[in-house]
PDB file of C-alpha atoms in Angstrom:
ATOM      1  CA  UNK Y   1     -19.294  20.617  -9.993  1.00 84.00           C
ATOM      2  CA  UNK Y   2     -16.993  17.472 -10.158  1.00 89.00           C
ATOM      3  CA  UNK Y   3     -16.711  14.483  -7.793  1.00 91.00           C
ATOM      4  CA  UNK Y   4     -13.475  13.404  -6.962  1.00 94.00           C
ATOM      5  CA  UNK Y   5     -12.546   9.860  -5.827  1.00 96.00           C
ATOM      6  CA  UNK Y   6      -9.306   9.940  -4.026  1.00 96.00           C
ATOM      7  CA  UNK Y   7      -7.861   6.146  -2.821  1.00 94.00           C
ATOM      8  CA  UNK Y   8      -4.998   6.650  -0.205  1.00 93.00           C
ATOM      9  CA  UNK Y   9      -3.110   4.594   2.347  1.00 87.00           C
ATOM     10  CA  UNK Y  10      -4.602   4.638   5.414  1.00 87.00           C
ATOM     11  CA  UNK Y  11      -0.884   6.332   6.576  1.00 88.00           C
ATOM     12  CA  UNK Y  12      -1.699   9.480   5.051  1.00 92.00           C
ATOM     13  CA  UNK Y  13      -5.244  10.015   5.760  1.00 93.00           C
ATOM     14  CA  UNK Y  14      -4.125  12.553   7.852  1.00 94.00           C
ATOM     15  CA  UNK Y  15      -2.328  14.829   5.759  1.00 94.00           C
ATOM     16  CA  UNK Y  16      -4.891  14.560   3.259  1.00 94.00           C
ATOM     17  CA  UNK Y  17      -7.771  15.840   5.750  1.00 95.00           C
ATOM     18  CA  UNK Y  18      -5.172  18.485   6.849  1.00 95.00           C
ATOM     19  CA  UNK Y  19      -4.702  19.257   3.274  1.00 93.00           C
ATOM     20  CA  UNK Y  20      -8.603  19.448   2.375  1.00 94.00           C
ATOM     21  CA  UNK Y  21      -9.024  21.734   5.584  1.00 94.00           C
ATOM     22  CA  UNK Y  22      -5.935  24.151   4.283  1.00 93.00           C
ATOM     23  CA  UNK Y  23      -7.663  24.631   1.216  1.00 91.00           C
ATOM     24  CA  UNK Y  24     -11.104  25.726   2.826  1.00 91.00           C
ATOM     25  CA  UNK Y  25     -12.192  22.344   1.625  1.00 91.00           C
ATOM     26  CA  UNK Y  26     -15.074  21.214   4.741  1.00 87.00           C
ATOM     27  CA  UNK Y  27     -17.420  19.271   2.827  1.00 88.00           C
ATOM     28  CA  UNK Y  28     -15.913  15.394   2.416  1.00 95.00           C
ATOM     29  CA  UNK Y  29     -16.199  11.715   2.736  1.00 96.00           C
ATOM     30  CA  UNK Y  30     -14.435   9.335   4.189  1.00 96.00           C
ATOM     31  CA  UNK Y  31     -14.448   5.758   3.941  1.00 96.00           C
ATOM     32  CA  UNK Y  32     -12.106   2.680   5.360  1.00 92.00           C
ATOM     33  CA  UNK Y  33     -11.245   0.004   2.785  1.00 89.00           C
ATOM     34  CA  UNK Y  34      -8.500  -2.703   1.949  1.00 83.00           C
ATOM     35  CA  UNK Y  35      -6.132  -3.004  -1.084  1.00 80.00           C
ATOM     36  CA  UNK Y  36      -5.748  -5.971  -2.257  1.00 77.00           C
ATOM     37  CA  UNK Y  37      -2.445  -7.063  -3.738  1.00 65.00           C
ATOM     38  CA  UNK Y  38       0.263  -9.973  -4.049  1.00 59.00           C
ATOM     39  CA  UNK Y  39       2.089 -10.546  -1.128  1.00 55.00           C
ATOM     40  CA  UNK Y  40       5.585  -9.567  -2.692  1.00 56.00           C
ATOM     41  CA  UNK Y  41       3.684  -6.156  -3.255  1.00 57.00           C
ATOM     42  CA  UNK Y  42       2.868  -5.667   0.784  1.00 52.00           C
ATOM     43  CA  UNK Y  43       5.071  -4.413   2.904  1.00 57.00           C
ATOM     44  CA  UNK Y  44       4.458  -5.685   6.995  1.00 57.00           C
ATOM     45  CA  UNK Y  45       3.974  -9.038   8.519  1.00 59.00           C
ATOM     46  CA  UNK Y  46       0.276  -7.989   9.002  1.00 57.00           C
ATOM     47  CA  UNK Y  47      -0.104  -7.078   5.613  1.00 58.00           C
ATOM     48  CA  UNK Y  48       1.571 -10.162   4.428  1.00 53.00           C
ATOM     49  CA  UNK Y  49      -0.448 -12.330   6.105  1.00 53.00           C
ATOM     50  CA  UNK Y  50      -4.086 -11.042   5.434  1.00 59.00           C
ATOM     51  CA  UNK Y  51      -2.908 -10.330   1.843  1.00 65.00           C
ATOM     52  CA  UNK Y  52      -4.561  -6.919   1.897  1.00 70.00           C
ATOM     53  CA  UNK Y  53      -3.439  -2.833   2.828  1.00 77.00           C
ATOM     54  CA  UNK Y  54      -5.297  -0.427   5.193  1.00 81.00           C
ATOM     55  CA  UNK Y  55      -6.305   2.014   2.680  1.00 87.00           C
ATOM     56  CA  UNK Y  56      -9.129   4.442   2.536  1.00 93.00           C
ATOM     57  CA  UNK Y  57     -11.903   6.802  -0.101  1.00 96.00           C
ATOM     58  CA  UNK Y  58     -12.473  10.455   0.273  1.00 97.00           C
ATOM     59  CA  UNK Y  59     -15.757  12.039  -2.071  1.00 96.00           C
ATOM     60  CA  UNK Y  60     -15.231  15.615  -2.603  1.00 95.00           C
ATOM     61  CA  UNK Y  61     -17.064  17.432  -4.400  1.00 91.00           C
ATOM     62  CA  UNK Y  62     -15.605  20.773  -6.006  1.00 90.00           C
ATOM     63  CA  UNK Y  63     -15.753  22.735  -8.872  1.00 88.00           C
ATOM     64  CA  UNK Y  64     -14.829  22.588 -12.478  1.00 85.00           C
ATOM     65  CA  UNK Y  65     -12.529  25.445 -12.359  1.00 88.00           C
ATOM     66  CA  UNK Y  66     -10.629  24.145  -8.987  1.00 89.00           C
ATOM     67  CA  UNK Y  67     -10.107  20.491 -10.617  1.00 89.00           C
ATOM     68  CA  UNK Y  68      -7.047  20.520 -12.030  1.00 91.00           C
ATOM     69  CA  UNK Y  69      -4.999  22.538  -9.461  1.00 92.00           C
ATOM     70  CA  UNK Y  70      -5.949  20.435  -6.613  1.00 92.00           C
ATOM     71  CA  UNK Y  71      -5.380  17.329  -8.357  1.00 92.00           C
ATOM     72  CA  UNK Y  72      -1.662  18.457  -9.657  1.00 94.00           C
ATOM     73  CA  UNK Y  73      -1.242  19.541  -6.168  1.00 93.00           C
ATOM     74  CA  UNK Y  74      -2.108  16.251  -4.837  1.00 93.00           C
ATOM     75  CA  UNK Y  75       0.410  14.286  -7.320  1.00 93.00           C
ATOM     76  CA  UNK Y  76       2.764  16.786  -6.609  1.00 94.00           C
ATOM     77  CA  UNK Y  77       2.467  15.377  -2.606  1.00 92.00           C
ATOM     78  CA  UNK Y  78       1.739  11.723  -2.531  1.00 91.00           C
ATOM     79  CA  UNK Y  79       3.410   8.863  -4.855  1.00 87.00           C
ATOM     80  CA  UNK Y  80       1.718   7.143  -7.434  1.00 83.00           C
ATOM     81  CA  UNK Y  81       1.760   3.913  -5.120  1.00 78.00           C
ATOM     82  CA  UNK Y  82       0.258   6.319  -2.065  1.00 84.00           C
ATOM     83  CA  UNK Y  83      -2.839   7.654  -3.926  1.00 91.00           C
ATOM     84  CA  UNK Y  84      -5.188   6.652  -7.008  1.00 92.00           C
ATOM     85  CA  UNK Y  85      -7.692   9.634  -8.224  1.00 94.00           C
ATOM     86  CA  UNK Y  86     -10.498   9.182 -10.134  1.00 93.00           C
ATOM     87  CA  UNK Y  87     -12.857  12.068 -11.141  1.00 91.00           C
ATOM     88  CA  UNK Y  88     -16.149  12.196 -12.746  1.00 88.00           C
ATOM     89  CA  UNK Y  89     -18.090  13.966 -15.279  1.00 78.00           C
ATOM     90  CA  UNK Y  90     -19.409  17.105 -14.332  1.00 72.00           C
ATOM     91  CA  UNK Y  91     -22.554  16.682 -11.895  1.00 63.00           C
ATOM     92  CA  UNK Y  92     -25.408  18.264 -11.390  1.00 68.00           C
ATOM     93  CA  UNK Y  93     -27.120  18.213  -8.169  1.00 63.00           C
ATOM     94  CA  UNK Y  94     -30.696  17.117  -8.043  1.00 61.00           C
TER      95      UNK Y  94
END
C-alpha cells in the first residue's frame, strides 16, 4: 500500500472527491491549507492582499499496483499549477 499526498486548489476539490468516488475510492483525507506565493503569482484581489491561495491535502491510501494509473490520470485532468502529488514508499500498516 502507498500513501498519496495530493495538493490542489481549493476550486477543484470537488472534482477531485467526485473523481476519488468514481473510482470506488471511499477511504480519504481532507485537509484546508494556504499556498503561499508572490503576489505577481496570485490571481484575485483577496489573494493579492493576504499573499496566500485557498488550497487543500487529500491522504489516500491505495495500492502499489493502482499507483501509477491514478496518478497519470490525475495529470492527465488538472494542470501542473492546479495540483502537486507526492507519494510515499510503500507502507505497511501497523
Amino acid at each position: 500500500m502507498r500513501l498519496i499526498e495530493i495538493y490542489i486548489s481549493e476550486q477543484h476539490k470537488d472534482t477531485l472527491v467526485d473523481l476519488f468516488l468514481e473510482d470506488g475510492f471511499d477511504d480519504f483525507y481532507y485537509f484546508s491549507c494556504y499556498q503561499y506565493a508572490a503576489s505577481s503569482m496570485l490571481l484575485s484581489e483577496k489573494e493579492q492582499v493576504s499573499g496566500r491561495k485557498d488550497y487543500g491535502i487529500f491522504r489516500i491510501f491505495i495500492q502499489d499496483s493502482t499507483t501509477p494509473t491514478f496518478i497519470q490520470k490525475l495529470k492527465a485532468i488538472f494542470s501542473k499549477d492546479q495540483m502537486r502529488i507526492i507519494t510515499y514508499f510503500p507502507l505497511s500498516e501497523l
